[in-house]
CSV table of C-alpha atoms and ligand atoms in Angstrom, one decimal:
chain,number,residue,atom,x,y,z
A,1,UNK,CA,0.0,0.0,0.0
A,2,UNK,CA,2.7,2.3,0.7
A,3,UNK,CA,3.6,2.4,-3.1
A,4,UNK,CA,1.3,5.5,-2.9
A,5,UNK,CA,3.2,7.5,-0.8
A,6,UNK,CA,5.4,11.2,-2.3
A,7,UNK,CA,8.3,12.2,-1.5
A,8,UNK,CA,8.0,14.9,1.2
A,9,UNK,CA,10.1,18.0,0.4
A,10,UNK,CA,13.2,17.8,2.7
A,11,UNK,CA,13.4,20.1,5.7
A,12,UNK,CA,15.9,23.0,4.7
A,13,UNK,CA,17.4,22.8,8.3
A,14,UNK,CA,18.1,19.7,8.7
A,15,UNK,CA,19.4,18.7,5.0
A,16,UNK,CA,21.8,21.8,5.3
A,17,UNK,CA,23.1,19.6,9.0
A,18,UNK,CA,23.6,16.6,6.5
A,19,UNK,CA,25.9,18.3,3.7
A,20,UNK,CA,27.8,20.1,6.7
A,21,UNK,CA,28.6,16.7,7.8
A,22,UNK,CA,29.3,15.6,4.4
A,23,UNK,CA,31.7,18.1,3.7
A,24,UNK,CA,35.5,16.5,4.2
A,25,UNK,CA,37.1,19.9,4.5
A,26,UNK,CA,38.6,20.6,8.1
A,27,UNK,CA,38.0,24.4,7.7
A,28,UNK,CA,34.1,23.9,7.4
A,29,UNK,CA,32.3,26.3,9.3
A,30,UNK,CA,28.6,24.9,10.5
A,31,UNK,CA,26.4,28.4,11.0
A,32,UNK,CA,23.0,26.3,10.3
A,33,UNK,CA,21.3,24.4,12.9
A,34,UNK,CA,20.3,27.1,15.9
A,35,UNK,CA,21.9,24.8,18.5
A,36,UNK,CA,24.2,26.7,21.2
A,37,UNK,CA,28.2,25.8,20.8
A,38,UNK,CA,31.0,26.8,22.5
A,39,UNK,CA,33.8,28.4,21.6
A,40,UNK,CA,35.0,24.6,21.4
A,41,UNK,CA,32.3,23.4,19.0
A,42,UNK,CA,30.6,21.9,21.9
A,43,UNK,CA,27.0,22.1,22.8
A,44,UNK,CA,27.5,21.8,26.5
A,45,UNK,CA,25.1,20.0,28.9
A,46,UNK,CA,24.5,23.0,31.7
A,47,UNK,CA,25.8,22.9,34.8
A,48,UNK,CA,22.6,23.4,36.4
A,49,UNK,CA,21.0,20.3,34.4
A,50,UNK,CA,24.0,17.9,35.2
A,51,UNK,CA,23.3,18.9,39.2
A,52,UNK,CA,19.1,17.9,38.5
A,53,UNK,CA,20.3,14.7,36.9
A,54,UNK,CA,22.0,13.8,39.5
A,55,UNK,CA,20.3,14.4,42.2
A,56,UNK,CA,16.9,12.8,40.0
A,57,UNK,CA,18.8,9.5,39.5
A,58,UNK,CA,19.3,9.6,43.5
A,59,UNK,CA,16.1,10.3,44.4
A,60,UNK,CA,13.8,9.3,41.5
A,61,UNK,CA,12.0,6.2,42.8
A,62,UNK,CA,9.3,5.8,40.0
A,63,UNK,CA,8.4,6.3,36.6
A,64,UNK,CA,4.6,5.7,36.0
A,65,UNK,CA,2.7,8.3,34.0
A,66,UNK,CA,2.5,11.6,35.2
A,67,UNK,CA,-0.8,13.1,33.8
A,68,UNK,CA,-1.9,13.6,30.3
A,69,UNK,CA,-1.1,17.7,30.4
A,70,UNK,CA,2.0,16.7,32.5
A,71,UNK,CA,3.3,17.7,35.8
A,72,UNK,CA,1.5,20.4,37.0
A,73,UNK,CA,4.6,21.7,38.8
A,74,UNK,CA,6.2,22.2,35.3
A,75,UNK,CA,3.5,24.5,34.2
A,76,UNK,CA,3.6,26.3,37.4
A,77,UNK,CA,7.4,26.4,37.1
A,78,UNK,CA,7.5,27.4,33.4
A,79,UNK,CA,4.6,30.1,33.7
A,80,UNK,CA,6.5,32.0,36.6
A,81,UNK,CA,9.6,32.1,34.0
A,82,UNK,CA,7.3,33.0,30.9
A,83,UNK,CA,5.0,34.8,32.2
A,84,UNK,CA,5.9,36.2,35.6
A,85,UNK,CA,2.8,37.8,37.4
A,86,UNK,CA,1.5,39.3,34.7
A,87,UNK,CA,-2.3,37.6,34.6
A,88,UNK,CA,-3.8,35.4,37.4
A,89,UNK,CA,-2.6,31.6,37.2
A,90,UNK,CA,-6.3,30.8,37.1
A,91,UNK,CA,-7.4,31.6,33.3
A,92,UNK,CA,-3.9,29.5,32.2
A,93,UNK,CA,-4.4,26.1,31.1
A,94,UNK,CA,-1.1,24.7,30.6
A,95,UNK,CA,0.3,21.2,28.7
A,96,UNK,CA,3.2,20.0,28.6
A,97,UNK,CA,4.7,18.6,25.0
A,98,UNK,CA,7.4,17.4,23.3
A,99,UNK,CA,9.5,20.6,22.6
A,100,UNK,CA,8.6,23.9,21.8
A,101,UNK,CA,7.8,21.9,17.9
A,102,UNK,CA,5.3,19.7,19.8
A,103,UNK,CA,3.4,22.6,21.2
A,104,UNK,CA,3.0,24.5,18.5
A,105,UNK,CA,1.9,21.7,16.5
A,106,UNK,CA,-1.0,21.5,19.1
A,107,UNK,CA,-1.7,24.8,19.3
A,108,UNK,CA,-2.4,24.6,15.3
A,109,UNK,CA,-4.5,21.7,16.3
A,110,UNK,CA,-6.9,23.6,18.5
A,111,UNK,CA,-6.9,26.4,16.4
A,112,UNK,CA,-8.3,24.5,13.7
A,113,UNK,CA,-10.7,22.4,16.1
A,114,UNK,CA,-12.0,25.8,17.2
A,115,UNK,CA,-12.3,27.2,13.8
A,116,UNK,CA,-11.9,25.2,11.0
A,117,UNK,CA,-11.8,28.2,8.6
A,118,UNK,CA,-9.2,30.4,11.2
A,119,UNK,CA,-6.3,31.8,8.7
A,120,UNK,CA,-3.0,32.1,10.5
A,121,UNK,CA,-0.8,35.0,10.0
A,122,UNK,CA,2.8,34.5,10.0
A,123,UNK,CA,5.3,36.7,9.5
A,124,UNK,CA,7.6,36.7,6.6
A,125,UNK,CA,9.6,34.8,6.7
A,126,UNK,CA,9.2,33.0,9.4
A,127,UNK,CA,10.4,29.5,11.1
A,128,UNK,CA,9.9,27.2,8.1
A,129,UNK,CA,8.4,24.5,10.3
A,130,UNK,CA,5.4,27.0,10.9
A,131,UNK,CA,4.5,26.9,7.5
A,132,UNK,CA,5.2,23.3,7.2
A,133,UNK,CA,3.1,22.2,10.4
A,134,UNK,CA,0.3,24.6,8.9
A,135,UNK,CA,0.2,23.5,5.3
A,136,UNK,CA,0.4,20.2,6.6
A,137,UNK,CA,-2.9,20.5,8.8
A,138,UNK,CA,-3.9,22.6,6.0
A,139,UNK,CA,-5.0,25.9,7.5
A,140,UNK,CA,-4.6,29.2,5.4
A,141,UNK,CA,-1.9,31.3,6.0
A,142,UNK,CA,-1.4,34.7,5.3
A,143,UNK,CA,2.2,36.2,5.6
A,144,UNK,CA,2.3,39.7,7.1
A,145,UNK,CA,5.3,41.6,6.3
A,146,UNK,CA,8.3,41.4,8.7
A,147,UNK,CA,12.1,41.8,7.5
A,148,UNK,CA,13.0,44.6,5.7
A,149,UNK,CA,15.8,43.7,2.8
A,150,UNK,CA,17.5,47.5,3.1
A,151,UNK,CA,17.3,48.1,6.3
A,152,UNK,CA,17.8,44.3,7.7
A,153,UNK,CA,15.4,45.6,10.7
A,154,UNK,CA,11.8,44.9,10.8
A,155,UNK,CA,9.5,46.6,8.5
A,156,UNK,CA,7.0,47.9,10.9
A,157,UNK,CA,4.4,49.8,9.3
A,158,UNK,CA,4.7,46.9,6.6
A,159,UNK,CA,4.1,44.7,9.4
A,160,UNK,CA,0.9,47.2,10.9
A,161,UNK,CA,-0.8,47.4,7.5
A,162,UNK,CA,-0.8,43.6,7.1
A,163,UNK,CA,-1.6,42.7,10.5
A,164,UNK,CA,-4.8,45.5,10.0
A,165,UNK,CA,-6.6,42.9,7.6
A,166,UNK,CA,-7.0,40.5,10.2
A,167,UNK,CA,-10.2,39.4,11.4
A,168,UNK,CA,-11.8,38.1,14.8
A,169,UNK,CA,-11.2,33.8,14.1
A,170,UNK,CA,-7.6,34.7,12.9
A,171,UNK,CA,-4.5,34.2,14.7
A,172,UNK,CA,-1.7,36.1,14.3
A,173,UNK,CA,1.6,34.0,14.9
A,174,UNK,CA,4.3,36.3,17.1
A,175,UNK,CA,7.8,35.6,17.7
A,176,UNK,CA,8.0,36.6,21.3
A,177,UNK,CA,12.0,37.3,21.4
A,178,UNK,CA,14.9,36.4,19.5
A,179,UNK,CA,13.0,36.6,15.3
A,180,UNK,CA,13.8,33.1,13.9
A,181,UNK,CA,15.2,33.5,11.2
A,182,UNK,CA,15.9,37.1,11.1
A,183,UNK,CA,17.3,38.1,14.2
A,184,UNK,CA,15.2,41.6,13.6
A,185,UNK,CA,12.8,42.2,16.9
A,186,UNK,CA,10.1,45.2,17.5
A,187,UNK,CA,10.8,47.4,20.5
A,188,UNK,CA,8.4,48.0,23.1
A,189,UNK,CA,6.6,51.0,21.8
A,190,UNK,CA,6.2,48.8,18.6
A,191,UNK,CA,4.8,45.8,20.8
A,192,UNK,CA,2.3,48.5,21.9
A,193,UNK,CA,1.4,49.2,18.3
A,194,UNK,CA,0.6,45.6,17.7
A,195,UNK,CA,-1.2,45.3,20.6
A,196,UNK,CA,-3.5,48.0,19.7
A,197,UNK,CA,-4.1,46.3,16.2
A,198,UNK,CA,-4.9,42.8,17.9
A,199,UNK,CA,-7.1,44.4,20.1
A,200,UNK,CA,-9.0,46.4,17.4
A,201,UNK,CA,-9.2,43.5,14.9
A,202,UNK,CA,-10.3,40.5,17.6
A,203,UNK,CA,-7.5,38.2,15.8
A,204,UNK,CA,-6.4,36.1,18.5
A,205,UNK,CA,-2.3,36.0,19.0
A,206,UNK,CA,0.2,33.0,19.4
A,207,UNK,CA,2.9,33.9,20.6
A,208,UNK,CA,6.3,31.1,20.0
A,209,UNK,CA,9.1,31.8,22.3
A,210,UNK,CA,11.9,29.4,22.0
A,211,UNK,CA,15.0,31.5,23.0
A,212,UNK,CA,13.7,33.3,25.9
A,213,UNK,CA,17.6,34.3,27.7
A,214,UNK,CA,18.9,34.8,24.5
A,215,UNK,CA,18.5,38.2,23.5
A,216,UNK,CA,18.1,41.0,26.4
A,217,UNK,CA,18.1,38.5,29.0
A,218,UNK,CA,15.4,36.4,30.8
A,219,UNK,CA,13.1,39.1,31.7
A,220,UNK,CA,13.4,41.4,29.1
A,221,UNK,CA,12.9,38.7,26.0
A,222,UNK,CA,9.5,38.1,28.0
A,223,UNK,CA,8.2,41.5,28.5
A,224,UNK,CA,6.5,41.8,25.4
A,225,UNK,CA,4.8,38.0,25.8
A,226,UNK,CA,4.1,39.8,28.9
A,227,UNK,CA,2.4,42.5,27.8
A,228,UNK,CA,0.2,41.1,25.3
A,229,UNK,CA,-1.3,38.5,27.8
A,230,UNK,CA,-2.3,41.0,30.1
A,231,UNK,CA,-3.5,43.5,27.5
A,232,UNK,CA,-5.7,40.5,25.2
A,233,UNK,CA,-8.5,38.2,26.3
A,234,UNK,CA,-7.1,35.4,24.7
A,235,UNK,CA,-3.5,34.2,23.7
A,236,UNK,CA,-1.6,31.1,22.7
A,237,UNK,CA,1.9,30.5,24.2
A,238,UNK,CA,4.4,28.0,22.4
A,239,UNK,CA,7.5,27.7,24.9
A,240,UNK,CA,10.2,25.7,24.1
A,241,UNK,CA,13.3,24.8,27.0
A,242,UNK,CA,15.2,23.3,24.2
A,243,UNK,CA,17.9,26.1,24.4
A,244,UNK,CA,17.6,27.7,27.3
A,245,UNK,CA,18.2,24.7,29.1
A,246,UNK,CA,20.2,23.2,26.2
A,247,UNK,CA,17.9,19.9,26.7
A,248,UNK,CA,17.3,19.7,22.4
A,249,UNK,CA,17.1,16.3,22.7
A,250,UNK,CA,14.7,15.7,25.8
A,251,UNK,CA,11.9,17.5,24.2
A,252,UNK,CA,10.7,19.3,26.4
A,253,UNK,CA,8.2,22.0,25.6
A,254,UNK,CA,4.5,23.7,26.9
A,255,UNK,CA,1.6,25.3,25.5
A,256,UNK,CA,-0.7,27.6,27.4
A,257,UNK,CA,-4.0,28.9,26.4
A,258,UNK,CA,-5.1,31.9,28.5
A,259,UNK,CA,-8.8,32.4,28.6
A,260,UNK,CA,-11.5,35.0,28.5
A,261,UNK,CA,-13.1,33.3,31.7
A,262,UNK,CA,-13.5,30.4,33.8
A,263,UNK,CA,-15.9,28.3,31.4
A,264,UNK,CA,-13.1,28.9,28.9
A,265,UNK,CA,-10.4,28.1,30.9
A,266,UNK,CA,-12.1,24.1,31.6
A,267,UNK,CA,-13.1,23.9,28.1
A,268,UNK,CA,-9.2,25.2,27.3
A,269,UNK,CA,-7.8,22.1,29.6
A,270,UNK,CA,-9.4,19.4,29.0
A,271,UNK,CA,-8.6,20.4,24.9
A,272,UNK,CA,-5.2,20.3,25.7
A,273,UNK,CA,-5.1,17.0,27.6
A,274,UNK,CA,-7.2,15.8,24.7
A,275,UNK,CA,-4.7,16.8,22.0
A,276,UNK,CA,-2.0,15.2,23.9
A,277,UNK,CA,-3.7,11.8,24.7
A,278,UNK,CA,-4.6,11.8,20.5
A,279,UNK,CA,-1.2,12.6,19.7
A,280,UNK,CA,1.0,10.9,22.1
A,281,UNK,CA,-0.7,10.8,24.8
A,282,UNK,CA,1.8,11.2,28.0
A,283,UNK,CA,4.3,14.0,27.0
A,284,UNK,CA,7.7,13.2,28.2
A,285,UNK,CA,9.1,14.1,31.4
A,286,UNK,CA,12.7,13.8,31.7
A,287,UNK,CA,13.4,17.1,30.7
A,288,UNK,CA,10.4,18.5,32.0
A,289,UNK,CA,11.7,17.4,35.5
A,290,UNK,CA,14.7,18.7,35.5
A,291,UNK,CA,13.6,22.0,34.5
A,292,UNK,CA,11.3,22.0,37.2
A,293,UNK,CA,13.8,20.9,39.6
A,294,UNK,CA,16.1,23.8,38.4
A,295,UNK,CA,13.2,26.4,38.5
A,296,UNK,CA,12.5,25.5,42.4
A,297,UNK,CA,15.8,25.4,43.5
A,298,UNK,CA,17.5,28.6,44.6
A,299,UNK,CA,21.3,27.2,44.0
A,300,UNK,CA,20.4,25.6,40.9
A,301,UNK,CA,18.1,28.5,39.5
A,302,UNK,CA,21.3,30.8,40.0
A,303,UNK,CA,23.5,29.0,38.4
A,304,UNK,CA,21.3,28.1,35.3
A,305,UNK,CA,20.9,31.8,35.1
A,306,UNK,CA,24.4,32.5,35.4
A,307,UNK,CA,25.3,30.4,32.4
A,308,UNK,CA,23.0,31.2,30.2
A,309,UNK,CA,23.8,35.4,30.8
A,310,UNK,CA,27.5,34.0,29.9
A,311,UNK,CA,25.9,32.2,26.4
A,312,UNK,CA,23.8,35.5,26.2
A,313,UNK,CA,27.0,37.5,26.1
A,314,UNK,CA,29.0,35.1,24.3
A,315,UNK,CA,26.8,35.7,21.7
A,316,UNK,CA,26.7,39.2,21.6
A,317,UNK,CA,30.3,39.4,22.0
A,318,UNK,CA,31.0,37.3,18.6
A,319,UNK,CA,27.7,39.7,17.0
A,320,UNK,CA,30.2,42.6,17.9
A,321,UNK,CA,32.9,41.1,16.8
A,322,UNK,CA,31.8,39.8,13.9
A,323,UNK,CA,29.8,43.5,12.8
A,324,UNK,CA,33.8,45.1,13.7
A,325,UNK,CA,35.7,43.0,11.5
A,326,UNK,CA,32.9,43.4,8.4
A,327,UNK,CA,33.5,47.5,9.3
A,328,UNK,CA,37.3,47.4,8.6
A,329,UNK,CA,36.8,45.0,5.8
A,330,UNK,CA,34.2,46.7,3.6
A,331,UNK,CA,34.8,50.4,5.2
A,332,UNK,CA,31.1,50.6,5.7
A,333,UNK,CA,28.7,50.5,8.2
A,334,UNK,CA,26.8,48.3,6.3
A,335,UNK,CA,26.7,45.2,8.3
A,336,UNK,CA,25.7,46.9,11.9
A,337,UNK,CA,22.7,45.2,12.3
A,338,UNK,CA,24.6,42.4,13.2
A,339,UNK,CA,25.1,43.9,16.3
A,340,UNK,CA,21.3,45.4,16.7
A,341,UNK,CA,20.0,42.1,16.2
A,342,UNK,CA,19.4,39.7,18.8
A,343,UNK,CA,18.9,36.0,19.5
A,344,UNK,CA,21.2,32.9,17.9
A,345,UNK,CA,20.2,34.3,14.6
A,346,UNK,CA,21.1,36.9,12.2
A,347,UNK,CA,19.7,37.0,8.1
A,348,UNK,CA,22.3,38.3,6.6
A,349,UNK,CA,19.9,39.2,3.9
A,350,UNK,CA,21.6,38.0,0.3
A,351,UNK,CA,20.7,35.9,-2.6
A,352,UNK,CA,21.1,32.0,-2.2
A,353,UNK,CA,23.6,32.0,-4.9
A,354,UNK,CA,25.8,34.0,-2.2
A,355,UNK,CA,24.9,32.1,0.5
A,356,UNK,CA,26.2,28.7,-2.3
A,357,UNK,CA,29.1,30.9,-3.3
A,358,UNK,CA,29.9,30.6,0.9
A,359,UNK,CA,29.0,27.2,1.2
A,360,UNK,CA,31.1,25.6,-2.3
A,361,UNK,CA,34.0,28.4,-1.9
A,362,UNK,CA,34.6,28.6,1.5
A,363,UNK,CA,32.9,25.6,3.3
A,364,UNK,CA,30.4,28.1,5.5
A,365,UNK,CA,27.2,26.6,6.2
A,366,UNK,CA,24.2,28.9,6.4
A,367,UNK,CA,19.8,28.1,5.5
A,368,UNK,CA,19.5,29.4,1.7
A,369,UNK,CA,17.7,32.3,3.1
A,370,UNK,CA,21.1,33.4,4.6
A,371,UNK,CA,20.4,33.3,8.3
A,372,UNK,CA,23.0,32.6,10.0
A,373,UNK,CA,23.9,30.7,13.4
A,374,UNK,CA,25.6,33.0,15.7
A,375,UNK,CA,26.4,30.6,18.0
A,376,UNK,CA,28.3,28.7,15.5
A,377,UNK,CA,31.1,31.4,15.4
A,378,UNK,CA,34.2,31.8,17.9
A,379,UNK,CA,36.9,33.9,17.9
A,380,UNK,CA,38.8,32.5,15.2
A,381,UNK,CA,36.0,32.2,12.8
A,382,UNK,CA,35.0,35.4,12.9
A,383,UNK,CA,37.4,37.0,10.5
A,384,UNK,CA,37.2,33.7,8.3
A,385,UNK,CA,33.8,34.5,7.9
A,386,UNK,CA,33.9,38.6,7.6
A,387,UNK,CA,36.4,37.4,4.7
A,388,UNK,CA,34.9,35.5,3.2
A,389,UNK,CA,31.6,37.2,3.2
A,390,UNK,CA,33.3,40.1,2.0
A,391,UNK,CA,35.5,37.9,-1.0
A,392,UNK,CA,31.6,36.5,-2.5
A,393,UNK,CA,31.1,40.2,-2.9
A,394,UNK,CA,28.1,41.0,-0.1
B,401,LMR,C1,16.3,26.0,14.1
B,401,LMR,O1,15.5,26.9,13.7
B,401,LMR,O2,17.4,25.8,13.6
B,401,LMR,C2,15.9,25.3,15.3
B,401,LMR,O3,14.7,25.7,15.8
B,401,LMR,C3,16.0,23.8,15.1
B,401,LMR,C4,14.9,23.3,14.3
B,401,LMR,O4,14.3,22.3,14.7
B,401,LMR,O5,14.7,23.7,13.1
């Protein structure tokens, strides 16, 4: 029977990991995947995770289900660091999922159980697997512009006008920090802007934060998600602890649906424990325990925090670097959005046949849309890459 089956179009992430590691040359440089590295190449496993480990495997005595949405200490946990006190626990339902991936996949879900004919509006560009999750479950999307190709910021009253044409029953997808894959982010009086058009058009916002610590720091990359909560009846949160925690590989993720009012709120939990028992029923918990553990431990807390400021800064320091060494190269200021932008990613903003020229000439790795991987920089390929970005003619 499976004779019937197509080809599926190969993720552009993920097949640019495979020709990195295909590539024989010692000098390759892997900017692709948005995984943390050290200067070392490493993706480290935190401190902070390494202590929960251990003390789990001391004092872990069982591992039967936890419940369908997860622990509820995880959501507690995970809303404090999202969310802070910005709207009473009591209109969050909360599920755990694998990864920040796994919730957004069931945030589509209940977007299209609640309206079938909801359109999405994503920015563009935006993550590919958005548009790949929501083609997929097949529910209209409508890009609103986001990037602007001169400037390399955001396009804002682009963005305004676009996001104006949305209805009530439309969602409007939001990058809460850190723009994946631009590296471009509003400021707050821009937030406030998009606030007032959510609030004037009914759409309903989803906001994904996967690099929350990343940009500004914890607090500041969640004031906006903040903001919006407290300012809209209803919102969808995607959070992901895949990088701040550096726990890819444990998948561990959570959705929250904040509701209107208490009827809502029941009717949002049990959705979400639905979703999860159709999908995969138990989310797993591994990671989710450990970040819990982490959260609600003063000593471990701290020094989670304190390593992920010094990955924060890392990254900033090799964005500063990197924007310094283009300056002396080209004599132009041209590239100093390198150093405005925030998060693991920067678009570089040329033509894939640059970004090809980078890859066949000079063994750099960057997605065909020319974002880059900050993290995948250290000091010594910083003015390989400023070279060589400079020898393509960018
Ligand atoms: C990325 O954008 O590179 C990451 O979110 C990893 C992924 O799954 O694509």
């Amino acid at each position: 029977m499976f004779e019937t089956l197509k080809a599926q179009p190969a993720d552009k992430i993920l097949a640019l990991m495979q020709m990195y590691k295909d590539d024989p040359r010692a000098t390759k440089v892997d900017l692709g995947v948005g995984v943390y590295k050290d200067a070392t190449g490493l993706t480290p496993v935190m401190r902070a995770v390494k202590a929960a480990e251990h003390k789990l495997w001391e004092t872990q005595d069982s591992k039967v289900y936890t419940g369908l949405a997860g622990d509820p200490a995880f959501a507690d946990a995970m809303i404090k660091l999202v969310l802070g006190d910005a709207i009473p626990r009591d209109t969050i339902a909360a599920a755990a999922t694998p990864g920040g991936t796994g919730a957004v996949r069931q945030a589509f879900e209940m977007i299209k159980m609640a309206r079938p004919d909801a359109r999405v509006f994503v920015s563009n560009p935006t993550w590919p697997n958005h548009l790949s999750i929501l083609k997929y479950l097949d529910i209209e999307m409508v890009p609103y512009r986001y990037f602007d190709d001169e400037t390399r910021g955001v396009d804002f009253d682009g963005m305004i006008a676009d996001l104006k044409t949305a209805k009530k029953g439309d969602v409007v997808l939001l990058h809460g920090c850190c723009h994946n894959p631009t590296g471009a982010n509003l400021n707050m009086a821009e937030w406030d802007a998009v606030i007032e058009v959510l609030l004037k058009t009914g759409a309903t916002p989803m906001i994904d934060i996967a690099y929350q610590g990343f940009g500004d720091g914890l607090e500041a990359d969640a004031a906006a998600t903040r903001k919006i909560v407290a300012a809209v009846p209803e919102c969808l949160i995607a959070a992901s602890c895949s990088k701040n925690f550096g726990i890819y590989r444990e998948r561990t993720g959570l959705l929250l649906a904040i509701a209107a009012d208490t009827a809502a709120h029941k009717l949002n939990q049990g959705t979400l424990a639905f979703l999860n028992r159709q999908n995969f029923s138990f989310p797993p918990d591994h990671g989710a325990r450990i970040v819990t553990m982490i959260l609600n431990d003063d000593a471990m807390r701290v020094d989670w925090m304190a390593e992920l400021e010094d990955v924060r800064n890392t990254m900033l320091g090799l964005r500063t670097a990197l924007a310094g060494e283009l300056q002396k190269l080209s004599g132009s200021d041209r590239f100093g959005f390198l150093a405005q932008h925030r998060g693991m990613f920067s678009r570089l903003g040329t033509t894939p046949d640059m970004v090809e020229a980078l890859r066949e000439k000079h063994g750099i790795y960057m997605v065909g849309d020319s974002r880059m991987n900050i993290a995948g920089l250290n000091d010594e390929t910083v003015p390989i890459l400023a070279k060589a970005i400079i020898d393509v003619g960018i």
